[in-house]
JSON list of C-alpha atoms in Angstrom, two decimals:
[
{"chain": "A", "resi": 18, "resn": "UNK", "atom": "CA", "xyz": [0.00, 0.00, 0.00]},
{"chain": "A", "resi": 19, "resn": "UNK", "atom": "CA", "xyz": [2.02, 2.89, -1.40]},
{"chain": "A", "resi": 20, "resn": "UNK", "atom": "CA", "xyz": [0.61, 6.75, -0.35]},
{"chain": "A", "resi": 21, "resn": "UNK", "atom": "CA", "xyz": [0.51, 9.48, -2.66]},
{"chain": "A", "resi": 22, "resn": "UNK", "atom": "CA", "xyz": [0.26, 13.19, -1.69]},
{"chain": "A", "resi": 23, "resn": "UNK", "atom": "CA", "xyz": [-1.23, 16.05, -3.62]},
{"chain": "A", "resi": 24, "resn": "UNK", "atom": "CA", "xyz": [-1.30, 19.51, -2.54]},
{"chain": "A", "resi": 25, "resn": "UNK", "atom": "CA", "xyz": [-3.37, 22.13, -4.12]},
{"chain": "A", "resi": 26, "resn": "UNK", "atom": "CA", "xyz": [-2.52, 25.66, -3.44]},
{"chain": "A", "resi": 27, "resn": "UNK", "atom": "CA", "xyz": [-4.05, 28.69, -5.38]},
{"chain": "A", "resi": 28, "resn": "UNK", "atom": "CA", "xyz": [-1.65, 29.81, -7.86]},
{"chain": "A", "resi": 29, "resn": "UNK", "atom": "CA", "xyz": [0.90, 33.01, -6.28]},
{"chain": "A", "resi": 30, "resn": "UNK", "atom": "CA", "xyz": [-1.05, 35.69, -8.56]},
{"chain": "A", "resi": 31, "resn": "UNK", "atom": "CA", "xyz": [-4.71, 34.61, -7.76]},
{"chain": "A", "resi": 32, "resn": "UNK", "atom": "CA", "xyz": [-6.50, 36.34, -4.61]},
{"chain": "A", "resi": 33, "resn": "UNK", "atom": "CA", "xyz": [-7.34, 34.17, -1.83]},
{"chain": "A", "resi": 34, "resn": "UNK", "atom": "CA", "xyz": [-9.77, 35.35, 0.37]},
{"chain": "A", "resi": 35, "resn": "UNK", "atom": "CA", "xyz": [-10.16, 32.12, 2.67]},
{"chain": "A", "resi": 36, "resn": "UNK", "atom": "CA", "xyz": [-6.52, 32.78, 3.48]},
{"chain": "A", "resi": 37, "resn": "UNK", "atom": "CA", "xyz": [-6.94, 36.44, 4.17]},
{"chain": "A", "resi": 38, "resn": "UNK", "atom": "CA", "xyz": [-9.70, 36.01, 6.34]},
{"chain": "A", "resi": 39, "resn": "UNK", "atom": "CA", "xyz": [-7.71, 33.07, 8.46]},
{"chain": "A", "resi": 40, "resn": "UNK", "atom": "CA", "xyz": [-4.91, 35.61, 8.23]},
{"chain": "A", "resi": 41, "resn": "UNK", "atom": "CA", "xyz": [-7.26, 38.57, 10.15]},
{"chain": "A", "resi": 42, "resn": "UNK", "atom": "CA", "xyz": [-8.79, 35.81, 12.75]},
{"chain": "A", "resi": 43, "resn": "UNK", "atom": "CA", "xyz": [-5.19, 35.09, 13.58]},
{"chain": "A", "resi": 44, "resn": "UNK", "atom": "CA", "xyz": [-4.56, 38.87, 13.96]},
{"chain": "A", "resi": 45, "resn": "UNK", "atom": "CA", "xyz": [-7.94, 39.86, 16.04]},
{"chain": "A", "resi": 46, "resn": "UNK", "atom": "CA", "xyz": [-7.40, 37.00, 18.09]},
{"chain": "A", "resi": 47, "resn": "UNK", "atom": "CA", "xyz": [-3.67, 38.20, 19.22]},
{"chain": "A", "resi": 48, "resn": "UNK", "atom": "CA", "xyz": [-1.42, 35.60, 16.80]},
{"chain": "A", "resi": 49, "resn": "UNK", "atom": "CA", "xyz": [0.98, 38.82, 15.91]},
{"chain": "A", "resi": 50, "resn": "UNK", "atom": "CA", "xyz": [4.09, 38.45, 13.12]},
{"chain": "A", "resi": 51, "resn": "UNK", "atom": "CA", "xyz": [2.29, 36.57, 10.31]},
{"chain": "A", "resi": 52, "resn": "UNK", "atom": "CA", "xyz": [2.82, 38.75, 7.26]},
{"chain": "A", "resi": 53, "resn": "UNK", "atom": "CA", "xyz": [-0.03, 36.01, 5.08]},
{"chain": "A", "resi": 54, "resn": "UNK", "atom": "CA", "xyz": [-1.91, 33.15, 5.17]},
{"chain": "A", "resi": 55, "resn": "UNK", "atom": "CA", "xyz": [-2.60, 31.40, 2.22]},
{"chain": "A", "resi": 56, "resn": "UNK", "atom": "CA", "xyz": [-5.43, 28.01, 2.47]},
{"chain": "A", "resi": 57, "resn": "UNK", "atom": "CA", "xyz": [-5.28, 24.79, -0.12]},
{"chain": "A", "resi": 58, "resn": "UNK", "atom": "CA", "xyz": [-6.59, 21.28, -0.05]},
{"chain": "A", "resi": 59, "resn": "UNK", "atom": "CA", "xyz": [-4.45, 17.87, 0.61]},
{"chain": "A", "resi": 60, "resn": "UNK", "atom": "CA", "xyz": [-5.74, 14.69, -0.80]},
{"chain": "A", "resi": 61, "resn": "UNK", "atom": "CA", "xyz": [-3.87, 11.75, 0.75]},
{"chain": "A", "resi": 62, "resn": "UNK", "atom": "CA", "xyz": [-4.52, 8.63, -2.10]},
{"chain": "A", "resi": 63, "resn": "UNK", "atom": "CA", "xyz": [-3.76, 5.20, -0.91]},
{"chain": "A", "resi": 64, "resn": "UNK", "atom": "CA", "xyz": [-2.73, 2.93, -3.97]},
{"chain": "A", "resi": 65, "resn": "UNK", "atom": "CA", "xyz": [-3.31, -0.72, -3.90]},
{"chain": "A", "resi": 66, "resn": "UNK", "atom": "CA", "xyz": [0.23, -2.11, -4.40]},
{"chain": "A", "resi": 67, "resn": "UNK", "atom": "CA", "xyz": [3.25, -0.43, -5.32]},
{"chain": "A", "resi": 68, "resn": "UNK", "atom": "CA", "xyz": [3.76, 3.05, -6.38]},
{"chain": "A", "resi": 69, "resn": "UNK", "atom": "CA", "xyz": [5.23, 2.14, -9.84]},
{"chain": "A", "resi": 70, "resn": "UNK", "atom": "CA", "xyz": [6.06, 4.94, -12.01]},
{"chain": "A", "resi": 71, "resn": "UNK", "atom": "CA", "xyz": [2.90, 4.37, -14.45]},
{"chain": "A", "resi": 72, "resn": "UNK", "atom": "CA", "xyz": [0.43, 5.08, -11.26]},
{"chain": "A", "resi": 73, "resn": "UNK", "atom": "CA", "xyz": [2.28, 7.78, -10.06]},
{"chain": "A", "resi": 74, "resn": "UNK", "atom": "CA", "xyz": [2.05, 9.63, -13.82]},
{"chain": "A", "resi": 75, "resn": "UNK", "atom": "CA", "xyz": [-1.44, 8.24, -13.87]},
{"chain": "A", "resi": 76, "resn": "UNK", "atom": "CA", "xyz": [-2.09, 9.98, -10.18]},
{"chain": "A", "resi": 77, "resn": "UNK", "atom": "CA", "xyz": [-0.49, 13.18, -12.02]},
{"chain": "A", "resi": 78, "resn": "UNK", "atom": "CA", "xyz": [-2.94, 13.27, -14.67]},
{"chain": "A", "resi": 79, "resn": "UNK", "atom": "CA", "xyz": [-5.81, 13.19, -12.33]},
{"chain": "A", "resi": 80, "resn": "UNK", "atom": "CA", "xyz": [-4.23, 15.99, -9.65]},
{"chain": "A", "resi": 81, "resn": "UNK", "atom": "CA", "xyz": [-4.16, 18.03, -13.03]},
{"chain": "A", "resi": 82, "resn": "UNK", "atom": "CA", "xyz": [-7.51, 17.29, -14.69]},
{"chain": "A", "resi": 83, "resn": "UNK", "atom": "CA", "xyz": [-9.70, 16.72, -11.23]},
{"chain": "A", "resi": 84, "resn": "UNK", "atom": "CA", "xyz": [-7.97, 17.51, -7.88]},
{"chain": "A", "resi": 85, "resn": "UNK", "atom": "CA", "xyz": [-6.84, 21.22, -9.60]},
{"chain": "A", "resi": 86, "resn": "UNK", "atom": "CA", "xyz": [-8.09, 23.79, -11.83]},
{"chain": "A", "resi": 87, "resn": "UNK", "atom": "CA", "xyz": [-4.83, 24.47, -13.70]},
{"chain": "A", "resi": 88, "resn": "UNK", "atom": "CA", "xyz": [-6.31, 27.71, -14.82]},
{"chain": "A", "resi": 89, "resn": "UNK", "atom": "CA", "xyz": [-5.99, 28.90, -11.14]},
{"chain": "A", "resi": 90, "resn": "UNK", "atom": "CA", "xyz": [-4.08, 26.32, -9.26]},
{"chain": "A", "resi": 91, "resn": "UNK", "atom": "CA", "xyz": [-0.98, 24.65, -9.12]},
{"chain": "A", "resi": 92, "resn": "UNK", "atom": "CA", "xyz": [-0.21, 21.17, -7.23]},
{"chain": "A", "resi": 93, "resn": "UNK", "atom": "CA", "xyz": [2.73, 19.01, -5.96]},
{"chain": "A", "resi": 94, "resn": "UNK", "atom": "CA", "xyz": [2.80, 15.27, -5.93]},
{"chain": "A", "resi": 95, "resn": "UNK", "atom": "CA", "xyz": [4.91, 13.64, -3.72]},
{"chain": "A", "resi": 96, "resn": "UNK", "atom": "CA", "xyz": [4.74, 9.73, -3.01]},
{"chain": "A", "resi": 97, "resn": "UNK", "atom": "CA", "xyz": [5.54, 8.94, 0.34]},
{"chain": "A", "resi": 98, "resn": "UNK", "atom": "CA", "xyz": [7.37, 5.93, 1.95]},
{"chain": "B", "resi": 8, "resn": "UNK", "atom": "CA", "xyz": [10.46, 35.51, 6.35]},
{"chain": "B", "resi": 9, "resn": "UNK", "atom": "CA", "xyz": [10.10, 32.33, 7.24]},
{"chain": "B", "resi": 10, "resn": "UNK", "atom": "CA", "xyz": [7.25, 29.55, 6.57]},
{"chain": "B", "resi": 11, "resn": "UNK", "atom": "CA", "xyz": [5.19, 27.28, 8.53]},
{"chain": "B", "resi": 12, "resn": "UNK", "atom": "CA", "xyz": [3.24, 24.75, 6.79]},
{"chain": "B", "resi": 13, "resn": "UNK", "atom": "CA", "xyz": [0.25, 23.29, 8.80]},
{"chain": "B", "resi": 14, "resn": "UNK", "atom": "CA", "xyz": [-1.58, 20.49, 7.41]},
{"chain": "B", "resi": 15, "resn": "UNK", "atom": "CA", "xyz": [-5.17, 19.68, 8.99]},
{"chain": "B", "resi": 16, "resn": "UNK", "atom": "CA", "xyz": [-6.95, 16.03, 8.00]},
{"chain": "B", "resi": 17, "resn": "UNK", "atom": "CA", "xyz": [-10.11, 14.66, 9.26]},
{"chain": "B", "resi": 18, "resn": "UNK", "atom": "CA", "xyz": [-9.13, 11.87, 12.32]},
{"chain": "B", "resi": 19, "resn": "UNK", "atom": "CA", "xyz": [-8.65, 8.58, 10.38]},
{"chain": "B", "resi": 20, "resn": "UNK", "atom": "CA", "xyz": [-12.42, 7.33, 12.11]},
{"chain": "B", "resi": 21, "resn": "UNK", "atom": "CA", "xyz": [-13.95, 10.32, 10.77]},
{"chain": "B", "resi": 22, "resn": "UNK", "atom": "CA", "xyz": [-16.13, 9.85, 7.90]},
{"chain": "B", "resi": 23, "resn": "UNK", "atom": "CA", "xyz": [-14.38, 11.81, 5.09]},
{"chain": "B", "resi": 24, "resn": "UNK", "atom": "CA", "xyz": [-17.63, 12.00, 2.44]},
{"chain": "B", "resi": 25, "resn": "UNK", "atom": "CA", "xyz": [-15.25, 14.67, 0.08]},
{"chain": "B", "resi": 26, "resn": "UNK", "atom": "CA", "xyz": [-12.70, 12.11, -0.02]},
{"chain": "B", "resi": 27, "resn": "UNK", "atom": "CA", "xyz": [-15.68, 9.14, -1.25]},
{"chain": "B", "resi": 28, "resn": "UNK", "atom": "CA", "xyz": [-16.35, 11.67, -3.69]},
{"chain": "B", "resi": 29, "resn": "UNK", "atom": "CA", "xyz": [-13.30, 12.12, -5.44]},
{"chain": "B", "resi": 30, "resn": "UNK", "atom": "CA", "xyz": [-12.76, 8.27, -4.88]},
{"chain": "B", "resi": 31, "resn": "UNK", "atom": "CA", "xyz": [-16.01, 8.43, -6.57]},
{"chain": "B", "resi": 32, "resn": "UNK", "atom": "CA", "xyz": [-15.16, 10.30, -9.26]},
{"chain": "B", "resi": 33, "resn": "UNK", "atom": "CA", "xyz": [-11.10, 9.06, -10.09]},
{"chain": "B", "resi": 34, "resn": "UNK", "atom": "CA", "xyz": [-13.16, 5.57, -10.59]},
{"chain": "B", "resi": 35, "resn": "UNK", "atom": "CA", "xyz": [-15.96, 6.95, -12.81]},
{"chain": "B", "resi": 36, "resn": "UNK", "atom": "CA", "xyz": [-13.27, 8.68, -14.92]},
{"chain": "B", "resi": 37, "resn": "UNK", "atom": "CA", "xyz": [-10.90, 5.46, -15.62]},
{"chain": "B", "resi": 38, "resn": "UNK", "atom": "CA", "xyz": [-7.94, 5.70, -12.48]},
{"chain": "B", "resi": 39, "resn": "UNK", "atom": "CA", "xyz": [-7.77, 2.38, -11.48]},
{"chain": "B", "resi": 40, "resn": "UNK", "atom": "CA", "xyz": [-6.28, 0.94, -8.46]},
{"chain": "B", "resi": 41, "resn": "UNK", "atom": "CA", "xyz": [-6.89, 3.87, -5.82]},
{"chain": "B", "resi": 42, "resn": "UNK", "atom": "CA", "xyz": [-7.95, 2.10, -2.16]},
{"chain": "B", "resi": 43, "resn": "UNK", "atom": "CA", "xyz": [-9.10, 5.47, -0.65]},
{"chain": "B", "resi": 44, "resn": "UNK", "atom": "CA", "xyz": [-9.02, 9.35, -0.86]},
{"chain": "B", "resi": 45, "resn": "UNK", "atom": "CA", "xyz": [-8.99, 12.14, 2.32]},
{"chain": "B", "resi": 46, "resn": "UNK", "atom": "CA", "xyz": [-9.17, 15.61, 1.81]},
{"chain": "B", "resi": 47, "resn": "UNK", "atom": "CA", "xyz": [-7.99, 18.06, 3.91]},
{"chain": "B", "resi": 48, "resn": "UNK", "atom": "CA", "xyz": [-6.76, 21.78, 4.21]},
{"chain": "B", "resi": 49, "resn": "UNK", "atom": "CA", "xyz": [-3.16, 23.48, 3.55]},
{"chain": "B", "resi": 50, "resn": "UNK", "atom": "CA", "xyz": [-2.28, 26.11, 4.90]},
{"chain": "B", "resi": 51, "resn": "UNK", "atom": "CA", "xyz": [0.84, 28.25, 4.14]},
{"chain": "B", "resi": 52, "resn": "UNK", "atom": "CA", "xyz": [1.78, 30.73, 6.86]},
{"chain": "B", "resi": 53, "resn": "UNK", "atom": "CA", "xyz": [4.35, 33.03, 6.23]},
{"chain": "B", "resi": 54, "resn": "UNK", "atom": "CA", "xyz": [5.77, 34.97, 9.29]},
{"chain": "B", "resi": 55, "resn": "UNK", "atom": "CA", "xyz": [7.60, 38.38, 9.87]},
{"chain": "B", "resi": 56, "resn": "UNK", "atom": "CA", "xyz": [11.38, 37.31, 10.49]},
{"chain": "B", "resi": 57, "resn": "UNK", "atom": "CA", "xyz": [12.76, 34.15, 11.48]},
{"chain": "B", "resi": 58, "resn": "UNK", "atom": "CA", "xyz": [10.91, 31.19, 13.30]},
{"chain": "B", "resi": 59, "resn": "UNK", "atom": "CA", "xyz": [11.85, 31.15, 16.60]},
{"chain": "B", "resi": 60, "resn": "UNK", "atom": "CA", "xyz": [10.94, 28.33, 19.01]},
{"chain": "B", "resi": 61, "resn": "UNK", "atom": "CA", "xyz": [8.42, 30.55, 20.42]},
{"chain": "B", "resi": 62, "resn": "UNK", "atom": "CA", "xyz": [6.52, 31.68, 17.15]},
{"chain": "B", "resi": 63, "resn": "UNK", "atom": "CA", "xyz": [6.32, 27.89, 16.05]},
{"chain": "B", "resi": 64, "resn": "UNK", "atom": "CA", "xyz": [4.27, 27.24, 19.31]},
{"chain": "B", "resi": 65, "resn": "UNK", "atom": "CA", "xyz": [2.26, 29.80, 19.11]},
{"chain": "B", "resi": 66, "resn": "UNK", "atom": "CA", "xyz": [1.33, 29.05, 15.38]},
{"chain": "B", "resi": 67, "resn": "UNK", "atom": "CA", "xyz": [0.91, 25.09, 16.96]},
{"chain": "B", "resi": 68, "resn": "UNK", "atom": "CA", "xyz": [-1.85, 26.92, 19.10]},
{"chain": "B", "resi": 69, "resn": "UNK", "atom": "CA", "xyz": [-3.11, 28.84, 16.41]},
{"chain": "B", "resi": 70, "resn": "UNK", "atom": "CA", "xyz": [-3.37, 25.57, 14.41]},
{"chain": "B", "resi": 71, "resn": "UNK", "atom": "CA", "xyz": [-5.08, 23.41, 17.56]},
{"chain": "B", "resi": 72, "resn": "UNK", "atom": "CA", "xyz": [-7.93, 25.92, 18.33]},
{"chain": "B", "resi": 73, "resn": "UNK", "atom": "CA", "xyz": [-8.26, 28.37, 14.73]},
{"chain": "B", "resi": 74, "resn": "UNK", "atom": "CA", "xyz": [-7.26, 25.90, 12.29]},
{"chain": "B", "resi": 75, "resn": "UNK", "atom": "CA", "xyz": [-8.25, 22.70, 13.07]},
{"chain": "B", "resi": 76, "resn": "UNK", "atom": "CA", "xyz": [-11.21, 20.98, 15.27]},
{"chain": "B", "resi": 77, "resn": "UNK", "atom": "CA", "xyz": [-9.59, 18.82, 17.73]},
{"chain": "B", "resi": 78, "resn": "UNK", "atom": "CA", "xyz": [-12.75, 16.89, 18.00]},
{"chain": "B", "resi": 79, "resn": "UNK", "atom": "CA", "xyz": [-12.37, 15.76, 14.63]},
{"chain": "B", "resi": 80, "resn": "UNK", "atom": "CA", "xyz": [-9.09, 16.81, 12.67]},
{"chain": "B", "resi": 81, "resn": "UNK", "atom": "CA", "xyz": [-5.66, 16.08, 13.37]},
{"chain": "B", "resi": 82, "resn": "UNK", "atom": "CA", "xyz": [-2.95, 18.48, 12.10]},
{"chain": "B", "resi": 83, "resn": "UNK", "atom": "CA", "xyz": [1.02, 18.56, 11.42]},
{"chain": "B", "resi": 84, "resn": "UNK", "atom": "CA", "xyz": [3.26, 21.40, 11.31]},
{"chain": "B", "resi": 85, "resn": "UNK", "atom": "CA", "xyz": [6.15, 22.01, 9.83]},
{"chain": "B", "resi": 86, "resn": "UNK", "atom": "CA", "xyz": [8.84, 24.81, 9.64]},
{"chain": "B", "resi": 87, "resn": "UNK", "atom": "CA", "xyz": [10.07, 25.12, 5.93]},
{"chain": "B", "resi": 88, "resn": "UNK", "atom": "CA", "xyz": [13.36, 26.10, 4.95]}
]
């Protein structure tokens, strides 16, 4: 049972408003010295089996087509041990 | 400046209907060979300066009660270089 990581974080250029309001809770509620906040989604995927390279790419495909909307978003992939 | 990466999933007991859903979906669309799918929230804090022992904790107590439910969600920080 191989795990594979994705992380989905609104691309540097696009406004993110979830992450500015975290950003002013933090600030009302006394959590000084944070200059931003910025909020994505993780999806932890279990494989069955192995993590060969073909599921991994095949993973990729799918982080890029259905876990992210390239036109705002950018992911990482990362399989972990 | 300085970032602290603090990743918040639903407790592995907790129902994680998103997660079905993209299971859901990656099956419906032809990606084979996934066991299961969680979802859960990023977030990317960057602080003012450096990130001393002290700031860290109080971002870990800005994650416990702000960021996260404890009832339900489980979450891991990490300073990033």
């Amino acid at each position: 049972m191989a795990r594979v990581v994705v992380d989905v974080m609104l691309k540097p250029e696009i406004l993110d408003p979830q992450g500015k309001a975290v950003h002013g809770a933090l600030d009302r509620l006394g959590f000084d010295g944070v200059a931003s906040v910025r909020q994505g989604k993780r999806f932890e995927i279990e494989l069955d089996g192995t993590a060969t390279p073909e599921r991994v790419a095949e993973i990729e495909r799918a982080a890029s087509t259905l876990l992210s909307n390239p036109v705002i978003e950018d992911f990482a992939l990362r399989v972990e041990p």
